[in-house]
Amino acid sequence: TSVQWFPGHMAKTRRKIKEALPLVDLVAELLDARVPMASRNPELRSIVGQKPRIVLLNKSDTADEAVTRQWIAAFAKEGVPAIAVDCKSGKGLNGVLPLARQVLKDKIAAWERKGMGSRPIRIMVVGIPNVGKSSFINRLAKGGKAKVADRPGVTRGNQWFSIGKGGELLDTPGVLWPKFDDPAVGERLAFTGAVKDDVVDTEGLACRLLLWLRDQYPGRLAERYSLTGFEDMAGHELLYAVAKKRGMLISGGELDTERAAATVLDEFRGGKLGRISLERPEGSL
Ligand code: G4P
């Protein structure tokens, strides 16, 4: 997604989320399980304030399971209940409403005392572009858009979806941004493909990914590209080695590093190098 964030758009999203907050019981923040920090919106905590919040680590099918468990523990320590989900297959999604109920148990008990026990739980789903919000809504929405036109305080343009078994989902009002002024964040998002390659230097990006894999997951690199003795290779040397192993040549017999770069990025994103987490929790979040 080559979305550009401008101060005006950001202010508008901030305002729209704040306006919609009184309409929901809970905010569900979708993060990419491979990069839970880079895929966060740096201001969400302050925008959401006291409203209960849960974290859904999406695309967990592509992340290292052990690391995802560490993230879940780290979020729990911060008082934010988190679970792993996979909106591609639907795995983990039946845990979302039970988690929401758990978080809201006092509120639900109060509803029951008032004879409002059947009131649906209203959840606002938020996340930066490409994190899987549409997939999440498509998977959970039962019977299309919820009929909420007669609900007081509903801002026109807000999209509500019924998710069955007593839940309703509100799509993010506006487009959330990542911490885009941090180059490391931009790079990790680019590795995952959340930033379109036509706005980044593909060969440079592939070289940096290869370097990172050399240090963090050397076994996967060795296996995928039949490489040996690459511990001290620089990024561009690794890219040459991949091009050579794959027989990627351009006319004249030179190595086609552009094609090798696209291949490495594609295969990483497509899970061909296995389940890999790009970020690990260290200390506090
Ligand atoms: P957004 O609304 O937040 O922008 O995200 P969206 O649902 O459009 O998802 C962005 C991309 O992430 C899509 O891939 C989608 O299929 C993929 N995706 C969403 N959830 C998961 C998940 O749990 N696991 C995996 N592996 N992928 C997920 P795409 O390349 O844009 O389309 P396509 O590959 O589905 O054709």
PDB file of C-alpha atoms and ligand atoms in Angstrom:
ATOM      1  CA  THR A   1       0.000   0.000   0.000  1.00  0.00           C
ATOM      2  CA  SER A   2       1.617   3.239  -1.041  1.00  0.00           C
ATOM      3  CA  VAL A   3      -0.558   5.267   1.293  1.00  0.00           C
ATOM      4  CA  GLN A   4       0.784   8.696   2.148  1.00  0.00           C
ATOM      5  CA  TRP A   5       0.020  10.133   5.534  1.00  0.00           C
ATOM      6  CA  PHE A   6      -0.585  13.824   5.862  1.00  0.00           C
ATOM      7  CA  PRO A   7      -1.137  15.678   9.138  1.00  0.00           C
ATOM      8  CA  GLY A   8      -4.668  16.578   8.032  1.00  0.00           C
ATOM      9  CA  HIS A   9      -5.626  12.966   7.314  1.00  0.00           C
ATOM     10  CA  MET A  10      -4.120  11.815  10.580  1.00  0.00           C
ATOM     11  CA  ALA A  11      -6.045  14.442  12.537  1.00  0.00           C
ATOM     12  CA  LYS A  12      -9.239  13.359  10.788  1.00  0.00           C
ATOM     13  CA  THR A  13      -8.715   9.679  11.620  1.00  0.00           C
ATOM     14  CA  ARG A  14      -7.889  10.564  15.218  1.00  0.00           C
ATOM     15  CA  ARG A  15     -11.107  12.569  15.448  1.00  0.00           C
ATOM     16  CA  LYS A  16     -13.262   9.922  13.761  1.00  0.00           C
ATOM     17  CA  ILE A  17     -11.993   7.161  16.037  1.00  0.00           C
ATOM     18  CA  LYS A  18     -12.589   9.320  19.112  1.00  0.00           C
ATOM     19  CA  GLU A  19     -16.113  10.115  17.906  1.00  0.00           C
ATOM     20  CA  ALA A  20     -16.888   6.431  17.388  1.00  0.00           C
ATOM     21  CA  LEU A  21     -15.397   5.264  20.702  1.00  0.00           C
ATOM     22  CA  PRO A  22     -18.564   5.898  22.761  1.00  0.00           C
ATOM     23  CA  LEU A  23     -20.435   3.580  20.368  1.00  0.00           C
ATOM     24  CA  VAL A  24     -18.258   0.550  21.104  1.00  0.00           C
ATOM     25  CA  ASP A  25     -17.395  -1.571  24.135  1.00  0.00           C
ATOM     26  CA  LEU A  26     -13.960  -2.611  23.036  1.00  0.00           C
ATOM     27  CA  VAL A  27     -11.208  -1.860  20.521  1.00  0.00           C
ATOM     28  CA  ALA A  28      -9.568  -4.778  18.707  1.00  0.00           C
ATOM     29  CA  GLU A  29      -6.165  -3.845  17.352  1.00  0.00           C
ATOM     30  CA  LEU A  30      -5.026  -6.017  14.458  1.00  0.00           C
ATOM     31  CA  LEU A  31      -1.252  -6.387  14.260  1.00  0.00           C
ATOM     32  CA  ASP A  32       0.993  -8.399  11.968  1.00  0.00           C
ATOM     33  CA  ALA A  33       2.315 -11.262  14.119  1.00  0.00           C
ATOM     34  CA  ARG A  34       5.684 -11.089  12.329  1.00  0.00           C
ATOM     35  CA  VAL A  35       6.118  -7.398  13.226  1.00  0.00           C
ATOM     36  CA  PRO A  36       3.831  -6.537  16.166  1.00  0.00           C
ATOM     37  CA  MET A  37       5.785  -3.350  16.898  1.00  0.00           C
ATOM     38  CA  ALA A  38       6.281  -2.058  13.368  1.00  0.00           C
ATOM     39  CA  SER A  39       2.620  -2.685  12.510  1.00  0.00           C
ATOM     40  CA  ARG A  40       1.394  -0.661  15.496  1.00  0.00           C
ATOM     41  CA  ASN A  41      -0.024   2.800  15.351  1.00  0.00           C
ATOM     42  CA  PRO A  42       2.142   4.863  17.710  1.00  0.00           C
ATOM     43  CA  GLU A  43      -0.805   6.916  18.997  1.00  0.00           C
ATOM     44  CA  LEU A  44      -3.509   4.299  19.374  1.00  0.00           C
ATOM     45  CA  ARG A  45      -3.087   3.907  23.109  1.00  0.00           C
ATOM     46  CA  SER A  46      -3.652   7.602  23.702  1.00  0.00           C
ATOM     47  CA  ILE A  47      -6.465   7.832  21.134  1.00  0.00           C
ATOM     48  CA  VAL A  48      -8.326   4.907  22.718  1.00  0.00           C
ATOM     49  CA  GLY A  49      -7.778   6.094  26.284  1.00  0.00           C
ATOM     50  CA  GLN A  50      -9.643   4.034  28.894  1.00  0.00           C
ATOM     51  CA  LYS A  51     -11.653   1.936  26.423  1.00  0.00           C
ATOM     52  CA  PRO A  52     -10.789  -1.770  26.832  1.00  0.00           C
ATOM     53  CA  ARG A  53      -8.441  -2.989  24.111  1.00  0.00           C
ATOM     54  CA  ILE A  54      -7.406  -6.402  22.825  1.00  0.00           C
ATOM     55  CA  VAL A  55      -4.651  -7.303  20.368  1.00  0.00           C
ATOM     56  CA  LEU A  56      -5.135  -9.788  17.539  1.00  0.00           C
ATOM     57  CA  LEU A  57      -1.840 -11.038  16.138  1.00  0.00           C
ATOM     58  CA  ASN A  58      -2.899 -11.700  12.560  1.00  0.00           C
ATOM     59  CA  LYS A  59      -1.048 -13.574   9.825  1.00  0.00           C
ATOM     60  CA  SER A  60       0.125 -15.872  12.626  1.00  0.00           C
ATOM     61  CA  ASP A  61       0.399 -18.592   9.962  1.00  0.00           C
ATOM     62  CA  THR A  62       3.513 -16.781   8.668  1.00  0.00           C
ATOM     63  CA  ALA A  63       5.133 -16.038  12.044  1.00  0.00           C
ATOM     64  CA  ASP A  64       7.325 -18.175  14.301  1.00  0.00           C
ATOM     65  CA  GLU A  65       4.886 -19.862  16.716  1.00  0.00           C
ATOM     66  CA  ALA A  66       7.251 -19.722  19.694  1.00  0.00           C
ATOM     67  CA  VAL A  67       7.874 -16.001  19.182  1.00  0.00           C
ATOM     68  CA  THR A  68       4.136 -15.331  18.825  1.00  0.00           C
ATOM     69  CA  ARG A  69       3.604 -17.026  22.206  1.00  0.00           C
ATOM     70  CA  GLN A  70       6.260 -14.705  23.672  1.00  0.00           C
ATOM     71  CA  TRP A  71       4.429 -11.709  22.219  1.00  0.00           C
ATOM     72  CA  ILE A  72       1.135 -12.872  23.721  1.00  0.00           C
ATOM     73  CA  ALA A  73       2.828 -13.124  27.126  1.00  0.00           C
ATOM     74  CA  ALA A  74       4.447  -9.692  26.683  1.00  0.00           C
ATOM     75  CA  PHE A  75       1.108  -8.071  25.827  1.00  0.00           C
ATOM     76  CA  ALA A  76      -0.573  -9.819  28.762  1.00  0.00           C
ATOM     77  CA  LYS A  77       2.090  -8.361  31.042  1.00  0.00           C
ATOM     78  CA  GLU A  78       1.103  -4.931  29.744  1.00  0.00           C
ATOM     79  CA  GLY A  79      -2.523  -5.685  30.600  1.00  0.00           C
ATOM     80  CA  VAL A  80      -3.551  -6.126  26.967  1.00  0.00           C
ATOM     81  CA  PRO A  81      -5.096  -9.554  26.274  1.00  0.00           C
ATOM     82  CA  ALA A  82      -3.808 -10.888  22.946  1.00  0.00           C
ATOM     83  CA  ILE A  83      -4.431 -13.954  20.792  1.00  0.00           C
ATOM     84  CA  ALA A  84      -3.014 -15.267  17.546  1.00  0.00           C
ATOM     85  CA  VAL A  85      -5.329 -15.358  14.534  1.00  0.00           C
ATOM     86  CA  ASP A  86      -5.083 -16.206  10.859  1.00  0.00           C
ATOM     87  CA  CYS A  87      -7.678 -14.447   8.760  1.00  0.00           C
ATOM     88  CA  LYS A  88      -6.634 -16.382   5.680  1.00  0.00           C
ATOM     89  CA  SER A  89      -7.732 -19.763   7.067  1.00  0.00           C
ATOM     90  CA  GLY A  90      -9.910 -18.433   9.886  1.00  0.00           C
ATOM     91  CA  LYS A  91      -7.786 -20.100  12.551  1.00  0.00           C
ATOM     92  CA  GLY A  92      -8.147 -18.547  16.001  1.00  0.00           C
ATOM     93  CA  LEU A  93     -11.075 -16.327  15.038  1.00  0.00           C
ATOM     94  CA  ASN A  94     -13.571 -18.253  17.164  1.00  0.00           C
ATOM     95  CA  GLY A  95     -11.525 -17.050  20.140  1.00  0.00           C
ATOM     96  CA  VAL A  96     -12.215 -13.368  19.491  1.00  0.00           C
ATOM     97  CA  LEU A  97     -15.706 -13.048  21.014  1.00  0.00           C
ATOM     98  CA  PRO A  98     -14.898 -15.216  24.056  1.00  0.00           C
ATOM     99  CA  LEU A  99     -11.833 -13.016  24.690  1.00  0.00           C
ATOM    100  CA  ALA A 100     -13.970  -9.889  24.332  1.00  0.00           C
ATOM    101  CA  ARG A 101     -16.532 -11.358  26.776  1.00  0.00           C
ATOM    102  CA  GLN A 102     -13.780 -12.155  29.236  1.00  0.00           C
ATOM    103  CA  VAL A 103     -12.420  -8.602  29.075  1.00  0.00           C
ATOM    104  CA  LEU A 104     -15.922  -7.135  29.456  1.00  0.00           C
ATOM    105  CA  LYS A 105     -17.211  -9.575  32.068  1.00  0.00           C
ATOM    106  CA  ASP A 106     -18.063  -6.906  34.668  1.00  0.00           C
ATOM    107  CA  LYS A 107     -19.859  -4.799  32.093  1.00  0.00           C
ATOM    108  CA  ILE A 108     -21.788  -7.840  30.819  1.00  0.00           C
ATOM    109  CA  ALA A 109     -22.777  -8.762  34.388  1.00  0.00           C
ATOM    110  CA  ALA A 110     -24.123  -5.220  34.802  1.00  0.00           C
ATOM    111  CA  TRP A 111     -26.104  -5.540  31.554  1.00  0.00           C
ATOM    112  CA  GLU A 112     -27.591  -8.805  32.828  1.00  0.00           C
ATOM    113  CA  ARG A 113     -28.663  -7.177  36.082  1.00  0.00           C
ATOM    114  CA  LYS A 114     -30.462  -4.539  34.030  1.00  0.00           C
ATOM    115  CA  GLY A 115     -32.144  -7.160  31.841  1.00  0.00           C
ATOM    116  CA  MET A 116     -29.940  -6.238  28.887  1.00  0.00           C
ATOM    117  CA  GLY A 117     -28.121  -9.555  28.797  1.00  0.00           C
ATOM    118  CA  SER A 118     -28.763 -10.037  25.091  1.00  0.00           C
ATOM    119  CA  ARG A 119     -27.101  -6.762  24.101  1.00  0.00           C
ATOM    120  CA  PRO A 120     -24.418  -7.465  21.486  1.00  0.00           C
ATOM    121  CA  ILE A 121     -20.794  -6.643  22.226  1.00  0.00           C
ATOM    122  CA  ARG A 122     -19.695  -3.810  19.962  1.00  0.00           C
ATOM    123  CA  ILE A 123     -16.120  -3.958  18.760  1.00  0.00           C
ATOM    124  CA  MET A 124     -14.146  -1.436  16.754  1.00  0.00           C
ATOM    125  CA  VAL A 125     -11.469  -3.072  14.626  1.00  0.00           C
ATOM    126  CA  VAL A 126      -8.418  -0.936  13.913  1.00  0.00           C
ATOM    127  CA  GLY A 127      -5.087  -1.517  12.211  1.00  0.00           C
ATOM    128  CA  ILE A 128      -2.678  -0.027   9.710  1.00  0.00           C
ATOM    129  CA  PRO A 129      -3.206  -0.775   5.999  1.00  0.00           C
ATOM    130  CA  ASN A 130      -2.541  -4.341   4.833  1.00  0.00           C
ATOM    131  CA  VAL A 131      -2.650  -5.851   8.311  1.00  0.00           C
ATOM    132  CA  GLY A 132      -5.777  -7.815   7.351  1.00  0.00           C
ATOM    133  CA  LYS A 133      -8.778  -5.741   8.462  1.00  0.00           C
ATOM    134  CA  SER A 134     -10.887  -6.529   5.390  1.00  0.00           C
ATOM    135  CA  SER A 135     -10.018 -10.211   5.645  1.00  0.00           C
ATOM    136  CA  PHE A 136     -10.945 -10.153   9.336  1.00  0.00           C
ATOM    137  CA  ILE A 137     -14.312  -8.522   8.693  1.00  0.00           C
ATOM    138  CA  ASN A 138     -15.069 -10.754   5.700  1.00  0.00           C
ATOM    139  CA  ARG A 139     -14.337 -13.845   7.777  1.00  0.00           C
ATOM    140  CA  LEU A 140     -16.385 -12.771  10.802  1.00  0.00           C
ATOM    141  CA  ALA A 141     -19.277 -10.864   9.238  1.00  0.00           C
ATOM    142  CA  LYS A 142     -22.449 -12.928   9.186  1.00  0.00           C
ATOM    143  CA  GLY A 143     -25.121 -11.822   6.788  1.00  0.00           C
ATOM    144  CA  GLY A 144     -23.322  -8.749   5.552  1.00  0.00           C
ATOM    145  CA  LYS A 145     -23.644  -5.299   6.984  1.00  0.00           C
ATOM    146  CA  ALA A 146     -25.507  -4.935  10.256  1.00  0.00           C
ATOM    147  CA  LYS A 147     -28.654  -2.845  10.238  1.00  0.00           C
ATOM    148  CA  VAL A 148     -27.842  -0.034  12.592  1.00  0.00           C
ATOM    149  CA  ALA A 149     -29.416   2.939  10.887  1.00  0.00           C
ATOM    150  CA  ASP A 150     -31.736   3.558  13.837  1.00  0.00           C
ATOM    151  CA  ARG A 151     -28.975   3.579  16.412  1.00  0.00           C
ATOM    152  CA  PRO A 152     -28.500   6.984  17.982  1.00  0.00           C
ATOM    153  CA  GLY A 153     -25.135   8.595  17.524  1.00  0.00           C
ATOM    154  CA  VAL A 154     -24.158   6.537  14.504  1.00  0.00           C
ATOM    155  CA  THR A 155     -21.917   8.610  12.310  1.00  0.00           C
ATOM    156  CA  ARG A 156     -22.859   8.389   8.688  1.00  0.00           C
ATOM    157  CA  GLY A 157     -20.267   6.394   6.784  1.00  0.00           C
ATOM    158  CA  ASN A 158     -19.401   4.132   9.690  1.00  0.00           C
ATOM    159  CA  GLN A 159     -19.559   0.499   8.628  1.00  0.00           C
ATOM    160  CA  TRP A 160     -21.137  -1.956  11.048  1.00  0.00           C
ATOM    161  CA  PHE A 161     -21.138  -5.728  10.611  1.00  0.00           C
ATOM    162  CA  SER A 162     -22.991  -8.343  12.576  1.00  0.00           C
ATOM    163  CA  ILE A 163     -20.654 -11.152  13.644  1.00  0.00           C
ATOM    164  CA  GLY A 164     -23.250 -13.485  15.104  1.00  0.00           C
ATOM    165  CA  LYS A 165     -23.418 -14.845  18.655  1.00  0.00           C
ATOM    166  CA  GLY A 166     -23.931 -11.395  20.114  1.00  0.00           C
ATOM    167  CA  GLY A 167     -21.230  -9.353  18.448  1.00  0.00           C
ATOM    168  CA  GLU A 168     -21.065  -6.358  16.165  1.00  0.00           C
ATOM    169  CA  LEU A 169     -18.033  -5.023  14.397  1.00  0.00           C
ATOM    170  CA  LEU A 170     -17.261  -1.431  13.425  1.00  0.00           C
ATOM    171  CA  ASP A 171     -14.701  -0.955  10.658  1.00  0.00           C
ATOM    172  CA  THR A 172     -11.875   1.524  11.400  1.00  0.00           C
ATOM    173  CA  PRO A 173     -13.187   5.004  10.873  1.00  0.00           C
ATOM    174  CA  GLY A 174     -10.233   6.328   8.875  1.00  0.00           C
ATOM    175  CA  VAL A 175      -6.783   5.111   7.917  1.00  0.00           C
ATOM    176  CA  LEU A 176      -4.305   4.424  10.713  1.00  0.00           C
ATOM    177  CA  TRP A 177      -0.611   5.039  10.152  1.00  0.00           C
ATOM    178  CA  PRO A 178       2.470   3.161  11.348  1.00  0.00           C
ATOM    179  CA  LYS A 179       5.445   4.888  12.996  1.00  0.00           C
ATOM    180  CA  PHE A 180       6.586   5.938   9.532  1.00  0.00           C
ATOM    181  CA  ASP A 181       9.307   8.310  10.693  1.00  0.00           C
ATOM    182  CA  ASP A 182      11.348   5.357  11.985  1.00  0.00           C
ATOM    183  CA  PRO A 183      13.429   3.843   9.131  1.00  0.00           C
ATOM    184  CA  ALA A 184      13.693   0.472  10.924  1.00  0.00           C
ATOM    185  CA  VAL A 185       9.905   0.292  11.078  1.00  0.00           C
ATOM    186  CA  GLY A 186       9.607   1.149   7.387  1.00  0.00           C
ATOM    187  CA  GLU A 187      12.121  -1.536   6.512  1.00  0.00           C
ATOM    188  CA  ARG A 188      10.365  -4.266   8.497  1.00  0.00           C
ATOM    189  CA  LEU A 189       7.039  -3.335   6.940  1.00  0.00           C
ATOM    190  CA  ALA A 190       8.709  -3.436   3.523  1.00  0.00           C
ATOM    191  CA  PHE A 191      10.088  -6.936   4.253  1.00  0.00           C
ATOM    192  CA  THR A 192       6.539  -8.145   4.902  1.00  0.00           C
ATOM    193  CA  GLY A 193       5.273  -6.494   1.730  1.00  0.00           C
ATOM    194  CA  ALA A 194       3.085  -3.983   3.545  1.00  0.00           C
ATOM    195  CA  VAL A 195       4.849  -1.248   1.580  1.00  0.00           C
ATOM    196  CA  LYS A 196       4.714  -1.600  -2.201  1.00  0.00           C
ATOM    197  CA  ASP A 197       8.024  -2.478  -3.832  1.00  0.00           C
ATOM    198  CA  ASP A 198       7.708   0.191  -6.498  1.00  0.00           C
ATOM    199  CA  VAL A 199       8.308   2.784  -3.799  1.00  0.00           C
ATOM    200  CA  VAL A 200      11.368   1.042  -2.362  1.00  0.00           C
ATOM    201  CA  ASP A 201      14.727  -0.093  -3.730  1.00  0.00           C
ATOM    202  CA  THR A 202      14.052  -3.806  -4.216  1.00  0.00           C
ATOM    203  CA  GLU A 203      17.682  -4.919  -4.512  1.00  0.00           C
ATOM    204  CA  GLY A 204      18.743  -2.969  -1.450  1.00  0.00           C
ATOM    205  CA  LEU A 205      15.773  -4.336   0.463  1.00  0.00           C
ATOM    206  CA  ALA A 206      16.535  -7.931  -0.554  1.00  0.00           C
ATOM    207  CA  CYS A 207      20.191  -7.480   0.448  1.00  0.00           C
ATOM    208  CA  ARG A 208      19.182  -6.266   3.898  1.00  0.00           C
ATOM    209  CA  LEU A 209      16.701  -9.126   4.300  1.00  0.00           C
ATOM    210  CA  LEU A 210      19.394 -11.633   3.277  1.00  0.00           C
ATOM    211  CA  LEU A 211      21.785 -10.135   5.830  1.00  0.00           C
ATOM    212  CA  TRP A 212      19.140 -10.378   8.531  1.00  0.00           C
ATOM    213  CA  LEU A 213      18.377 -13.991   7.585  1.00  0.00           C
ATOM    214  CA  ARG A 214      22.115 -14.775   7.530  1.00  0.00           C
ATOM    215  CA  ASP A 215      22.290 -13.776  11.199  1.00  0.00           C
ATOM    216  CA  GLN A 216      18.871 -14.861  12.491  1.00  0.00           C
ATOM    217  CA  TYR A 217      17.865 -17.867  10.414  1.00  0.00           C
ATOM    218  CA  PRO A 218      21.044 -19.145   8.667  1.00  0.00           C
ATOM    219  CA  GLY A 219      19.678 -22.682   8.462  1.00  0.00           C
ATOM    220  CA  ARG A 220      16.654 -21.594   6.443  1.00  0.00           C
ATOM    221  CA  LEU A 221      18.850 -19.587   4.080  1.00  0.00           C
ATOM    222  CA  ALA A 222      21.252 -22.508   3.609  1.00  0.00           C
ATOM    223  CA  GLU A 223      18.389 -24.883   2.934  1.00  0.00           C
ATOM    224  CA  ARG A 224      16.341 -22.726   0.576  1.00  0.00           C
ATOM    225  CA  TYR A 225      19.202 -21.560  -1.634  1.00  0.00           C
ATOM    226  CA  SER A 226      21.703 -24.407  -1.080  1.00  0.00           C
ATOM    227  CA  LEU A 227      24.241 -21.942   0.269  1.00  0.00           C
ATOM    228  CA  THR A 228      27.339 -22.821   2.257  1.00  0.00           C
ATOM    229  CA  GLY A 229      30.072 -20.744   3.881  1.00  0.00           C
ATOM    230  CA  PHE A 230      28.061 -17.534   3.770  1.00  0.00           C
ATOM    231  CA  GLU A 231      28.532 -16.442   7.398  1.00  0.00           C
ATOM    232  CA  ASP A 232      30.758 -13.507   6.469  1.00  0.00           C
ATOM    233  CA  MET A 233      29.159 -12.594   3.156  1.00  0.00           C
ATOM    234  CA  ALA A 234      27.836  -9.074   2.654  1.00  0.00           C
ATOM    235  CA  GLY A 235      24.254  -8.509   1.505  1.00  0.00           C
ATOM    236  CA  HIS A 236      25.117  -8.048  -2.165  1.00  0.00           C
ATOM    237  CA  GLU A 237      27.351 -11.140  -2.087  1.00  0.00           C
ATOM    238  CA  LEU A 238      24.428 -13.150  -0.717  1.00  0.00           C
ATOM    239  CA  LEU A 239      22.236 -11.809  -3.518  1.00  0.00           C
ATOM    240  CA  TYR A 240      24.865 -12.837  -6.105  1.00  0.00           C
ATOM    241  CA  ALA A 241      25.045 -16.283  -4.526  1.00  0.00           C
ATOM    242  CA  VAL A 242      21.263 -16.704  -4.770  1.00  0.00           C
ATOM    243  CA  ALA A 243      21.247 -15.536  -8.420  1.00  0.00           C
ATOM    244  CA  LYS A 244      24.060 -17.962  -9.216  1.00  0.00           C
ATOM    245  CA  LYS A 245      22.408 -20.927  -7.495  1.00  0.00           C
ATOM    246  CA  ARG A 246      19.169 -20.246  -9.318  1.00  0.00           C
ATOM    247  CA  GLY A 247      20.930 -19.731 -12.655  1.00  0.00           C
ATOM    248  CA  MET A 248      19.519 -16.216 -12.977  1.00  0.00           C
ATOM    249  CA  LEU A 249      21.442 -14.578 -15.790  1.00  0.00           C
ATOM    250  CA  ILE A 250      20.882 -11.642 -18.083  1.00  0.00           C
ATOM    251  CA  SER A 251      22.198 -11.537 -21.649  1.00  0.00           C
ATOM    252  CA  GLY A 252      25.965 -11.378 -21.594  1.00  0.00           C
ATOM    253  CA  GLY A 253      26.140 -13.873 -18.758  1.00  0.00           C
ATOM    254  CA  GLU A 254      25.864 -11.380 -15.914  1.00  0.00           C
ATOM    255  CA  LEU A 255      23.926 -12.328 -12.812  1.00  0.00           C
ATOM    256  CA  ASP A 256      20.369 -11.017 -12.760  1.00  0.00           C
ATOM    257  CA  THR A 257      20.360  -9.493  -9.285  1.00  0.00           C
ATOM    258  CA  GLU A 258      17.067  -7.707  -9.895  1.00  0.00           C
ATOM    259  CA  ARG A 259      15.295 -10.993 -10.488  1.00  0.00           C
ATOM    260  CA  ALA A 260      17.082 -12.628  -7.569  1.00  0.00           C
ATOM    261  CA  ALA A 261      15.969  -9.778  -5.299  1.00  0.00           C
ATOM    262  CA  ALA A 262      12.336 -10.106  -6.380  1.00  0.00           C
ATOM    263  CA  THR A 263      12.549 -13.880  -5.868  1.00  0.00           C
ATOM    264  CA  VAL A 264      13.991 -13.627  -2.359  1.00  0.00           C
ATOM    265  CA  LEU A 265      11.342 -11.111  -1.268  1.00  0.00           C
ATOM    266  CA  ASP A 266       8.559 -13.107  -2.894  1.00  0.00           C
ATOM    267  CA  GLU A 267       9.650 -16.372  -1.339  1.00  0.00           C
ATOM    268  CA  PHE A 268      10.080 -14.825   2.089  1.00  0.00           C
ATOM    269  CA  ARG A 269       6.605 -13.266   1.949  1.00  0.00           C
ATOM    270  CA  GLY A 270       5.098 -16.424   0.517  1.00  0.00           C
ATOM    271  CA  GLY A 271       6.384 -18.419   3.486  1.00  0.00           C
ATOM    272  CA  LYS A 272       8.832 -20.467   1.388  1.00  0.00           C
ATOM    273  CA  LEU A 273      11.564 -19.841   3.955  1.00  0.00           C
ATOM    274  CA  GLY A 274       9.287 -21.059   6.710  1.00  0.00           C
ATOM    275  CA  ARG A 275       7.553 -19.216   9.513  1.00  0.00           C
ATOM    276  CA  ILE A 276       9.673 -16.254  10.482  1.00  0.00           C
ATOM    277  CA  SER A 277       9.141 -13.474  13.014  1.00  0.00           C
ATOM    278  CA  LEU A 278      11.001 -10.253  12.324  1.00  0.00           C
ATOM    279  CA  GLU A 279      10.529  -8.847  15.810  1.00  0.00           C
ATOM    280  CA  ARG A 280      10.851 -10.380  19.266  1.00  0.00           C
ATOM    281  CA  PRO A 281       9.584  -8.873  22.492  1.00  0.00           C
ATOM    282  CA  GLU A 282      12.435  -7.500  24.555  1.00  0.00           C
ATOM    283  CA  GLY A 283      11.703  -6.119  27.953  1.00  0.00           C
ATOM    284  CA  SER A 284       8.675  -3.891  27.891  1.00  0.00           C
ATOM    285  CA  LEU A 285       6.630  -3.046  24.819  1.00  0.00           C
TER     286      LEU A 285
HETATM  287  P1  G4P B   1      -6.402  -4.435   5.126  1.00  0.00           P
HETATM  288  O1  G4P B   1      -7.882  -4.468   4.929  1.00  0.00           O
HETATM  289  O2  G4P B   1      -6.017  -4.247   6.564  1.00  0.00           O
HETATM  290  O3  G4P B   1      -5.690  -3.467   4.248  1.00  0.00           O
HETATM  291  O4  G4P B   1      -5.825  -5.891   4.743  1.00  0.00           O
HETATM  292  P2  G4P B   1      -6.454  -7.037   3.828  1.00  0.00           P
HETATM  293  O5  G4P B   1      -7.537  -7.745   4.536  1.00  0.00           O
HETATM  294  O6  G4P B   1      -6.739  -6.492   2.484  1.00  0.00           O
HETATM  295  O7  G4P B   1      -5.212  -8.034   3.746  1.00  0.00           O
HETATM  296  C1  G4P B   1      -3.967  -7.654   3.173  1.00  0.00           C
HETATM  297  C2  G4P B   1      -3.250  -8.880   2.645  1.00  0.00           C
HETATM  298  O8  G4P B   1      -2.934  -9.756   3.732  1.00  0.00           O
HETATM  299  C3  G4P B   1      -4.082  -9.725   1.682  1.00  0.00           C
HETATM  300  O9  G4P B   1      -3.169 -10.301   0.762  1.00  0.00           O
HETATM  301  C4  G4P B   1      -4.629 -10.815   2.581  1.00  0.00           C
HETATM  302  O10 G4P B   1      -4.965 -11.981   1.875  1.00  0.00           O
HETATM  303  C5  G4P B   1      -3.455 -11.048   3.480  1.00  0.00           C
HETATM  304  N1  G4P B   1      -3.848 -11.639   4.778  1.00  0.00           N
HETATM  305  C6  G4P B   1      -4.802 -11.217   5.631  1.00  0.00           C
HETATM  306  N2  G4P B   1      -4.857 -11.986   6.720  1.00  0.00           N
HETATM  307  C7  G4P B   1      -3.907 -12.940   6.558  1.00  0.00           C
HETATM  308  C8  G4P B   1      -3.459 -14.039   7.363  1.00  0.00           C
HETATM  309  O11 G4P B   1      -3.931 -14.295   8.473  1.00  0.00           O
HETATM  310  N3  G4P B   1      -2.449 -14.783   6.846  1.00  0.00           N
HETATM  311  C9  G4P B   1      -1.873 -14.519   5.657  1.00  0.00           C
HETATM  312  N4  G4P B   1      -0.883 -15.314   5.242  1.00  0.00           N
HETATM  313  N5  G4P B   1      -2.260 -13.491   4.874  1.00  0.00           N
HETATM  314  C10 G4P B   1      -3.268 -12.719   5.330  1.00  0.00           C
HETATM  315  P3  G4P B   1      -3.025  -9.796  -0.711  1.00  0.00           P
HETATM  316  O12 G4P B   1      -1.706 -10.210  -1.192  1.00  0.00           O
HETATM  317  O13 G4P B   1      -3.394  -8.355  -0.802  1.00  0.00           O
HETATM  318  O14 G4P B   1      -4.121 -10.570  -1.439  1.00  0.00           O
HETATM  319  P4  G4P B   1      -4.228 -12.161  -1.605  1.00  0.00           P
HETATM  320  O15 G4P B   1      -2.873 -12.729  -1.362  1.00  0.00           O
HETATM  321  O16 G4P B   1      -5.218 -12.612  -0.585  1.00  0.00           O
HETATM  322  O17 G4P B   1      -4.717 -12.292  -2.989  1.00  0.00           O
END
